[in-house]
Amino acid sequence: MTGHIMPTYGRLDITLDRGEGVWLWDQADKRYLDALSGIAVCNLGHAHPAVHKALCEQSAKLVHTSNLYGVALQEQLADQLTAKSGMNNVFFCNSGAEANEASIKLARRFGHQQGITNPAILVMEKSFHGRTLATLSATGNLKIQQGFAPLVEGFIRVPYNDVPAIEQALQQHDNIVAILLEPIQGEGGVNIPAPDYLNQIRVLCDRHDLLMMLDEVQTGIGRTGKFLAYQHNGITPDVCSLAKALGNGVPIGACLAKGKAAQVLTAGSHGSTFGGNPLACSAALAVLATLDQERLIEQAEAKGGKIVQGLTRQLKNNPQVRAIRHKGLMLGIELDSPCHDLVGDALTRGLLINVTNETTIRLLPPLIIDAEQIDSLISLLSNVIHAHTARR
Ligand SMILES: *Cc1c(COP(=O)(O)O)cnc(C)c1O
């Protein structure tokens, strides 16, 4: 590998060359089952014909104009996103961190409009919101913040899945204007909160006139079995950030707002050169159409359940497996000790997975995974786990 890439990633020793559906091939033509989807990005799998067609047609027509002019595909995409989410309007950008930056700026401006000159946002322990200065400051992980002080101020942190801790913080501070959280924590270890956690936060936000801001960058676009994870709770937030799977690999992010939050960012208050350009929007429109046509979101819960059932059967006698968690096709298998080695073991056997929060194996397979591929995933992964735990 070239030495001219900044070493910000500890990369695995393969280079992927092409893909089709759930499969990837490296430069040596070895095949891998992708159970990570480029970290919750390629929900339609690799080289999906609908995305390919949209990109070919749009790139022959118009790639970019800038947001100084009307962008028809952006308007179409905003119409569909608001209809599917129950939100009112959308700001388009290029990544999850940027979508959260928009949320954070929106919350601060909302505070200032109410006469709060030092607005604070309540954030969670073990959260992940991105790598820009504001979003890494919001992130609840010291490793990610290490070396980047002074951090952006204006964040107050409480434990995840702990409503009394939020109530206490609201009593202690009179400058909180918003609560920012993930409906399920991804990087933090696939942490699934109590079923009514989001509902309770909705009630608190209404009572205290706070913005409820959900980071759905990982959970959104069907991953958990609903278009957005908050739809399991029958609520809508005031602000919602999206990215990852929205373009199936073409960079696009979105910050959606509703009600009073939808009026906060006005002309000149925020922007992005690339945000929502015709090429990225054409990919996102193809993604939304394909999710509907192939009824993929409706199948995510059953597919995830089948993976959990299979893994539970294979691993039930393994005392080092502590828990298996899932919502739709977002899955975590927690072991009783750090298990980073597992990623390399799986790679050797032709399976792409990830380990997060030291001890949790994370699976984010493409939503298009079929029954036979699910069986392969179960058998490959349980073999990798048994081999790993047998060595310890
Ligand atoms: C990946 C992720 C982000 C950051 O997205 P980028 O596109 O890498 O900036 C933010 N929030 C959550 C929950 C994520 O999973």
Short mmCIF file of C-alpha atoms and ligand atoms in Angstrom, two decimals:
data_model
loop_
_atom_site.label_atom_id
_atom_site.label_comp_id
_atom_site.label_asym_id
_atom_site.label_seq_id
_atom_site.Cartn_x
_atom_site.Cartn_y
_atom_site.Cartn_z
CA MET A 1 0.00 0.00 0.00
CA THR A 2 1.11 3.56 -0.68
CA GLY A 3 2.63 5.64 2.10
CA HIS A 4 0.94 8.76 0.80
CA ILE A 5 -2.38 8.23 2.59
CA MET A 6 -2.56 9.84 6.05
CA PRO A 7 -2.59 6.92 8.48
CA THR A 8 -5.91 7.85 10.14
CA TYR A 9 -7.21 4.28 9.76
CA GLY A 10 -5.76 0.97 10.90
CA ARG A 11 -6.63 -0.79 7.66
CA LEU A 12 -7.05 -4.50 7.07
CA ASP A 13 -4.66 -6.02 4.57
CA ILE A 14 -6.99 -6.45 1.61
CA THR A 15 -8.04 -4.15 -1.22
CA LEU A 16 -11.54 -4.62 -2.56
CA ASP A 17 -12.01 -4.40 -6.28
CA ARG A 18 -15.65 -5.09 -7.18
CA GLY A 19 -18.96 -6.08 -5.70
CA GLU A 20 -22.36 -7.51 -6.51
CA GLY A 21 -25.19 -7.69 -3.99
CA VAL A 22 -23.87 -8.96 -0.65
CA TRP A 23 -20.60 -10.13 -2.25
CA LEU A 24 -17.25 -8.35 -2.61
CA TRP A 25 -14.10 -9.52 -4.37
CA ASP A 26 -10.57 -8.39 -3.53
CA GLN A 27 -7.74 -7.79 -6.00
CA ALA A 28 -6.69 -11.44 -5.69
CA ASP A 29 -10.26 -12.43 -6.66
CA LYS A 30 -11.10 -13.83 -3.21
CA ARG A 31 -14.80 -13.53 -2.41
CA TYR A 32 -16.23 -12.05 0.83
CA LEU A 33 -19.73 -12.01 2.30
CA ASP A 34 -20.27 -8.39 3.33
CA ALA A 35 -22.07 -8.31 6.70
CA LEU A 36 -21.16 -4.66 7.31
CA SER A 37 -22.35 -2.84 4.14
CA GLY A 38 -19.46 -0.35 4.32
CA ILE A 39 -20.74 0.53 7.84
CA ALA A 40 -24.50 0.72 7.21
CA VAL A 41 -24.07 2.45 3.84
CA CYS A 42 -24.73 -0.07 1.06
CA ASN A 43 -28.17 -1.20 2.25
CA LEU A 44 -29.05 -2.25 -1.32
CA GLY A 45 -25.80 -4.20 -1.59
CA HIS A 46 -23.04 -3.42 -4.08
CA ALA A 47 -23.49 -2.34 -7.69
CA HIS A 48 -27.28 -2.27 -7.43
CA PRO A 49 -28.64 -1.85 -10.98
CA ALA A 50 -31.13 0.87 -9.97
CA VAL A 51 -28.39 3.06 -8.44
CA HIS A 52 -26.07 2.32 -11.35
CA LYS A 53 -28.73 3.34 -13.87
CA ALA A 54 -29.59 6.55 -11.97
CA LEU A 55 -25.92 7.57 -11.75
CA CYS A 56 -25.25 6.84 -15.43
CA GLU A 57 -28.30 8.74 -16.63
CA GLN A 58 -27.82 11.71 -14.31
CA SER A 59 -24.08 12.05 -14.92
CA ALA A 60 -24.80 12.25 -18.65
CA LYS A 61 -27.26 15.08 -17.96
CA LEU A 62 -26.08 17.25 -15.05
CA VAL A 63 -23.80 16.59 -12.06
CA HIS A 64 -23.63 19.91 -10.24
CA THR A 65 -24.91 23.46 -10.46
CA SER A 66 -24.68 24.86 -6.87
CA ASN A 67 -27.43 25.86 -4.49
CA LEU A 68 -27.59 29.32 -6.04
CA TYR A 69 -30.23 27.87 -8.40
CA GLY A 70 -33.22 25.59 -8.09
CA VAL A 71 -32.33 21.88 -8.02
CA ALA A 72 -35.30 19.81 -9.16
CA LEU A 73 -34.07 16.45 -7.88
CA GLN A 74 -33.35 18.02 -4.46
CA GLU A 75 -36.97 19.20 -4.30
CA GLN A 76 -38.23 15.73 -5.26
CA LEU A 77 -36.00 14.09 -2.67
CA ALA A 78 -37.09 16.55 0.04
CA ASP A 79 -40.74 15.86 -0.81
CA GLN A 80 -40.20 12.12 -0.42
CA LEU A 81 -38.08 12.36 2.73
CA THR A 82 -40.57 14.63 4.50
CA ALA A 83 -43.50 12.42 3.44
CA LYS A 84 -41.76 9.29 4.74
CA SER A 85 -40.53 10.87 7.98
CA GLY A 86 -43.35 13.19 9.06
CA MET A 87 -40.87 16.07 9.09
CA ASN A 88 -41.41 19.43 7.31
CA ASN A 89 -38.20 20.40 5.51
CA VAL A 90 -34.64 19.34 4.73
CA PHE A 91 -31.12 20.79 4.54
CA PHE A 92 -28.86 18.67 2.29
CA CYS A 93 -25.16 18.12 2.94
CA ASN A 94 -22.59 15.38 2.27
CA SER A 95 -22.04 13.28 5.38
CA GLY A 96 -23.33 12.29 8.80
CA ALA A 97 -21.03 14.69 10.62
CA GLU A 98 -22.26 17.54 8.45
CA ALA A 99 -25.89 16.60 9.05
CA ASN A 100 -25.22 16.70 12.81
CA GLU A 101 -23.35 20.01 12.46
CA ALA A 102 -26.52 21.40 10.89
CA SER A 103 -28.57 20.03 13.84
CA ILE A 104 -26.16 21.57 16.35
CA LYS A 105 -26.14 24.96 14.61
CA LEU A 106 -29.93 24.82 14.37
CA ALA A 107 -30.24 24.14 18.12
CA ARG A 108 -27.92 27.00 19.04
CA ARG A 109 -29.78 29.45 16.82
CA PHE A 110 -33.08 28.24 18.27
CA GLY A 111 -31.68 29.04 21.73
CA HIS A 112 -30.50 32.49 20.71
CA GLN A 113 -33.92 33.25 19.23
CA GLN A 114 -35.34 32.54 22.69
CA GLY A 115 -32.86 34.88 24.38
CA ILE A 116 -30.54 32.10 25.65
CA THR A 117 -27.08 33.46 24.85
CA ASN A 118 -25.10 30.38 25.99
CA PRO A 119 -27.27 27.51 24.73
CA ALA A 120 -26.30 23.95 25.70
CA ILE A 121 -27.22 20.63 24.11
CA LEU A 122 -27.74 17.51 26.20
CA VAL A 123 -25.78 14.57 24.75
CA MET A 124 -25.18 10.96 25.81
CA GLU A 125 -22.34 8.85 27.13
CA LYS A 126 -21.03 6.34 24.52
CA SER A 127 -22.59 8.36 21.70
CA PHE A 128 -21.05 8.87 18.27
CA HIS A 129 -21.93 11.88 16.11
CA GLY A 130 -18.90 12.32 13.80
CA ARG A 131 -15.36 13.66 13.55
CA THR A 132 -15.71 17.40 12.94
CA LEU A 133 -14.86 19.58 15.93
CA ALA A 134 -18.46 20.16 17.02
CA THR A 135 -19.56 16.57 16.41
CA LEU A 136 -16.54 15.01 18.14
CA SER A 137 -17.24 17.33 21.07
CA ALA A 138 -20.81 15.96 21.14
CA THR A 139 -19.46 12.39 20.90
CA GLY A 140 -19.19 10.47 24.19
CA ASN A 141 -15.84 8.78 23.56
CA LEU A 142 -12.58 10.12 25.02
CA LYS A 143 -10.47 8.27 22.40
CA ILE A 144 -12.14 10.27 19.63
CA GLN A 145 -11.58 13.57 21.49
CA GLN A 146 -7.98 12.78 22.51
CA GLY A 147 -5.56 15.46 21.31
CA PHE A 148 -8.16 17.85 19.92
CA ALA A 149 -8.72 20.16 22.88
CA PRO A 150 -10.02 22.80 23.24
CA LEU A 151 -13.29 21.11 22.36
CA VAL A 152 -16.42 22.98 21.29
CA GLU A 153 -18.30 23.96 24.44
CA GLY A 154 -22.01 23.84 25.06
CA PHE A 155 -22.55 20.10 25.54
CA ILE A 156 -23.82 18.52 28.77
CA ARG A 157 -23.47 14.75 29.01
CA VAL A 158 -25.70 12.19 30.73
CA PRO A 159 -25.79 8.36 30.64
CA TYR A 160 -27.75 6.76 27.77
CA ASN A 161 -31.10 5.13 28.51
CA ASP A 162 -31.43 7.03 31.79
CA VAL A 163 -34.44 9.37 31.90
CA PRO A 164 -33.96 10.47 35.55
CA ALA A 165 -30.43 11.66 34.60
CA ILE A 166 -31.99 13.90 31.93
CA GLU A 167 -34.55 15.26 34.41
CA GLN A 168 -31.79 16.01 36.87
CA ALA A 169 -29.68 17.83 34.25
CA LEU A 170 -32.73 19.90 33.26
CA GLN A 171 -33.15 20.94 36.90
CA GLN A 172 -29.46 21.86 37.23
CA HIS A 173 -29.10 23.87 34.00
CA ASP A 174 -31.43 26.54 32.64
CA ASN A 175 -29.65 26.91 29.27
CA ILE A 176 -30.42 23.49 27.72
CA VAL A 177 -32.13 23.98 24.36
CA ALA A 178 -31.99 20.50 22.82
CA ILE A 179 -31.35 16.81 23.41
CA LEU A 180 -29.25 15.04 20.78
CA LEU A 181 -29.10 11.24 20.73
CA GLU A 182 -29.05 8.09 18.62
CA PRO A 183 -32.25 5.97 18.76
CA ILE A 184 -29.90 2.95 19.04
CA GLN A 185 -26.22 3.60 19.71
CA GLY A 186 -24.15 2.11 16.88
CA GLU A 187 -20.46 2.82 17.52
CA GLY A 188 -21.14 2.67 21.27
CA GLY A 189 -21.86 -1.08 21.06
CA VAL A 190 -25.32 -1.55 19.49
CA ASN A 191 -27.02 -0.28 22.65
CA ILE A 192 -30.79 -0.61 22.43
CA PRO A 193 -32.62 1.54 24.99
CA ALA A 194 -35.87 0.73 26.83
CA PRO A 195 -38.85 0.55 24.42
CA ASP A 196 -40.40 3.80 25.74
CA TYR A 197 -37.13 5.77 26.15
CA LEU A 198 -37.72 7.96 23.07
CA ASN A 199 -41.35 8.52 24.09
CA GLN A 200 -40.25 9.76 27.51
CA ILE A 201 -37.69 12.10 25.92
CA ARG A 202 -40.42 13.42 23.58
CA VAL A 203 -42.57 14.26 26.63
CA LEU A 204 -39.66 16.01 28.39
CA CYS A 205 -38.79 18.01 25.26
CA ASP A 206 -42.40 19.17 24.91
CA ARG A 207 -42.66 20.06 28.59
CA HIS A 208 -39.40 22.08 28.62
CA ASP A 209 -39.66 23.47 25.05
CA LEU A 210 -36.48 21.68 23.93
CA LEU A 211 -35.65 20.35 20.47
CA MET A 212 -35.59 16.56 20.31
CA MET A 213 -32.79 15.84 17.82
CA LEU A 214 -32.26 12.26 16.67
CA ASP A 215 -29.07 11.15 14.96
CA GLU A 216 -30.42 8.50 12.56
CA VAL A 217 -27.26 8.46 10.45
CA GLN A 218 -26.76 4.73 11.19
CA THR A 219 -30.29 3.61 12.16
CA GLY A 220 -32.11 5.38 9.32
CA ILE A 221 -33.20 4.32 5.80
CA GLY A 222 -34.73 1.02 6.87
CA ARG A 223 -31.89 -0.48 8.88
CA THR A 224 -34.00 -1.26 11.98
CA GLY A 225 -37.17 -2.38 10.17
CA LYS A 226 -38.83 1.05 9.86
CA PHE A 227 -37.75 3.84 7.50
CA LEU A 228 -36.57 5.67 10.63
CA ALA A 229 -35.99 4.06 14.01
CA TYR A 230 -38.20 6.61 15.85
CA GLN A 231 -41.17 5.28 13.89
CA HIS A 232 -41.10 2.21 16.17
CA ASN A 233 -42.17 4.64 18.93
CA GLY A 234 -44.92 6.47 17.05
CA ILE A 235 -43.29 9.85 17.67
CA THR A 236 -41.57 12.47 15.52
CA PRO A 237 -38.51 14.41 16.66
CA ASP A 238 -37.98 18.12 15.94
CA VAL A 239 -34.72 17.47 14.09
CA CYS A 240 -33.34 14.31 12.48
CA SER A 241 -30.01 13.72 10.77
CA LEU A 242 -29.46 11.19 7.97
CA ALA A 243 -26.54 10.13 5.79
CA LYS A 244 -24.88 6.69 5.43
CA ALA A 245 -27.47 4.58 3.52
CA LEU A 246 -29.27 7.52 1.91
CA GLY A 247 -27.12 7.35 -1.26
CA ASN A 248 -26.07 3.66 -1.01
CA GLY A 249 -22.43 4.87 -1.13
CA VAL A 250 -22.80 8.17 -2.99
CA PRO A 251 -22.03 10.84 -0.36
CA ILE A 252 -25.19 12.63 0.78
CA GLY A 253 -26.42 13.77 4.17
CA ALA A 254 -29.63 15.45 5.31
CA CYS A 255 -30.85 17.38 8.31
CA LEU A 256 -34.65 17.21 8.59
CA ALA A 257 -36.66 19.61 10.75
CA LYS A 258 -40.25 19.92 11.87
CA GLY A 259 -42.53 22.63 13.28
CA LYS A 260 -40.71 25.40 15.10
CA ALA A 261 -37.32 23.84 14.21
CA ALA A 262 -38.14 24.09 10.49
CA GLN A 263 -38.15 27.91 10.66
CA VAL A 264 -34.79 28.41 12.43
CA LEU A 265 -32.21 28.26 9.61
CA THR A 266 -32.88 31.11 7.19
CA ALA A 267 -31.20 32.46 4.03
CA GLY A 268 -27.48 32.91 4.59
CA SER A 269 -27.38 31.10 7.95
CA HIS A 270 -25.99 27.80 6.67
CA GLY A 271 -24.81 26.26 3.43
CA SER A 272 -22.91 23.61 1.49
CA THR A 273 -21.43 23.79 -1.99
CA PHE A 274 -21.99 20.14 -2.90
CA GLY A 275 -25.02 19.59 -0.63
CA GLY A 276 -27.89 17.94 -2.49
CA ASN A 277 -26.34 18.13 -5.94
CA PRO A 278 -28.22 16.44 -8.80
CA LEU A 279 -25.94 13.37 -8.94
CA ALA A 280 -26.20 12.61 -5.21
CA CYS A 281 -29.95 13.22 -5.22
CA SER A 282 -30.44 10.89 -8.20
CA ALA A 283 -28.77 8.10 -6.22
CA ALA A 284 -30.89 8.79 -3.13
CA LEU A 285 -34.11 8.84 -5.18
CA ALA A 286 -33.13 5.45 -6.68
CA VAL A 287 -32.48 4.13 -3.15
CA LEU A 288 -35.90 5.22 -1.88
CA ALA A 289 -37.70 3.81 -4.95
CA THR A 290 -35.88 0.48 -4.66
CA LEU A 291 -36.54 0.11 -0.92
CA ASP A 292 -40.27 0.49 -1.71
CA GLN A 293 -40.33 -1.67 -4.86
CA GLU A 294 -38.46 -4.57 -3.27
CA ARG A 295 -40.30 -4.16 0.08
CA LEU A 296 -36.92 -4.36 1.82
CA ILE A 297 -37.72 -2.40 4.98
CA GLU A 298 -40.70 -4.64 5.76
CA GLN A 299 -38.41 -7.69 5.63
CA ALA A 300 -35.61 -6.34 7.83
CA GLU A 301 -37.09 -7.44 11.15
CA ALA A 302 -37.74 -11.02 9.98
CA LYS A 303 -34.26 -11.29 8.44
CA GLY A 304 -32.58 -9.91 11.57
CA GLY A 305 -34.67 -12.27 13.70
CA LYS A 306 -33.55 -15.23 11.58
CA ILE A 307 -29.88 -14.28 12.05
CA VAL A 308 -30.35 -13.98 15.81
CA GLN A 309 -32.20 -17.30 15.96
CA GLY A 310 -29.43 -19.07 14.04
CA LEU A 311 -26.62 -17.50 16.06
CA THR A 312 -28.43 -18.23 19.33
CA ARG A 313 -28.74 -21.88 18.31
CA GLN A 314 -25.06 -22.14 17.32
CA LEU A 315 -23.68 -20.19 20.28
CA LYS A 316 -25.97 -21.16 23.14
CA ASN A 317 -23.38 -23.39 24.78
CA ASN A 318 -20.59 -20.83 24.51
CA PRO A 319 -20.18 -19.17 27.93
CA GLN A 320 -18.07 -16.35 26.45
CA VAL A 321 -21.04 -15.00 24.48
CA ARG A 322 -22.72 -12.56 26.80
CA ALA A 323 -25.63 -11.20 24.76
CA ILE A 324 -27.08 -11.07 21.26
CA ARG A 325 -29.02 -7.85 20.53
CA HIS A 326 -30.81 -6.63 17.43
CA LYS A 327 -33.43 -4.36 15.94
CA GLY A 328 -34.09 -5.25 12.33
CA LEU A 329 -30.75 -5.75 10.59
CA MET A 330 -28.69 -3.86 13.18
CA LEU A 331 -27.10 -6.57 15.31
CA GLY A 332 -24.62 -6.82 18.15
CA ILE A 333 -23.05 -9.95 19.64
CA GLU A 334 -21.36 -9.07 22.90
CA LEU A 335 -18.53 -11.26 24.18
CA ASP A 336 -17.09 -11.19 27.70
CA SER A 337 -13.69 -9.76 26.62
CA PRO A 338 -12.12 -7.62 23.85
CA CYS A 339 -12.39 -9.38 20.51
CA HIS A 340 -10.79 -7.19 17.81
CA ASP A 341 -8.88 -10.24 16.48
CA LEU A 342 -12.17 -11.64 15.30
CA VAL A 343 -12.29 -9.16 12.42
CA GLY A 344 -9.10 -10.65 10.90
CA ASP A 345 -10.24 -14.23 11.57
CA ALA A 346 -13.51 -13.53 9.77
CA LEU A 347 -11.67 -11.88 6.87
CA THR A 348 -9.55 -15.00 6.40
CA ARG A 349 -12.74 -17.04 6.12
CA GLY A 350 -14.31 -14.58 3.66
CA LEU A 351 -16.62 -12.62 5.97
CA LEU A 352 -16.62 -8.87 6.59
CA ILE A 353 -17.72 -7.83 10.10
CA ASN A 354 -16.75 -5.18 12.64
CA VAL A 355 -16.09 -5.00 16.37
CA THR A 356 -17.19 -1.93 18.27
CA ASN A 357 -16.88 -0.80 21.91
CA GLU A 358 -14.09 -3.45 22.32
CA THR A 359 -16.34 -6.44 23.00
CA THR A 360 -19.28 -6.23 20.61
CA ILE A 361 -19.31 -7.83 17.15
CA ARG A 362 -21.44 -5.58 14.96
CA LEU A 363 -23.36 -6.84 11.95
CA LEU A 364 -25.01 -4.42 9.50
CA PRO A 365 -25.70 -6.67 6.49
CA PRO A 366 -27.28 -5.27 3.32
CA LEU A 367 -31.10 -5.28 3.50
CA ILE A 368 -31.12 -7.34 0.26
CA ILE A 369 -29.49 -10.35 1.99
CA ASP A 370 -31.46 -13.53 1.13
CA ALA A 371 -32.23 -16.70 3.11
CA GLU A 372 -29.31 -18.71 1.76
CA GLN A 373 -26.86 -15.87 2.41
CA ILE A 374 -28.25 -15.55 5.95
CA ASP A 375 -27.46 -19.24 6.51
CA SER A 376 -23.90 -18.71 5.24
CA LEU A 377 -23.51 -15.71 7.53
CA ILE A 378 -24.70 -17.68 10.56
CA SER A 379 -22.39 -20.62 9.89
CA LEU A 380 -19.32 -18.51 9.01
CA LEU A 381 -19.72 -16.23 12.01
CA SER A 382 -20.45 -18.93 14.58
CA ASN A 383 -17.34 -20.83 13.39
CA VAL A 384 -15.25 -17.67 13.74
CA ILE A 385 -16.60 -17.01 17.25
CA HIS A 386 -16.10 -20.61 18.43
CA ALA A 387 -12.53 -20.67 17.08
CA HIS A 388 -11.81 -17.36 18.80
CA THR A 389 -13.25 -18.29 22.19
CA ALA A 390 -11.63 -21.77 22.09
CA ARG A 391 -8.20 -20.08 21.89
CA ARG A 392 -8.76 -18.11 25.08
C1 LIG B 1 -21.29 7.22 10.99
C2 LIG B 1 -22.03 8.07 11.94
C3 LIG B 1 -21.86 9.47 11.95
C4 LIG B 1 -20.81 10.17 11.10
O1 LIG B 1 -21.07 10.06 9.76
P1 LIG B 1 -19.93 10.49 8.69
O2 LIG B 1 -20.62 10.37 7.37
O3 LIG B 1 -18.79 9.55 8.87
O4 LIG B 1 -19.55 11.89 9.01
C5 LIG B 1 -22.64 10.22 12.80
N1 LIG B 1 -23.54 9.63 13.62
C6 LIG B 1 -23.74 8.30 13.64
C7 LIG B 1 -24.76 7.72 14.55
C8 LIG B 1 -22.97 7.48 12.81
O5 LIG B 1 -23.14 6.15 12.86
#
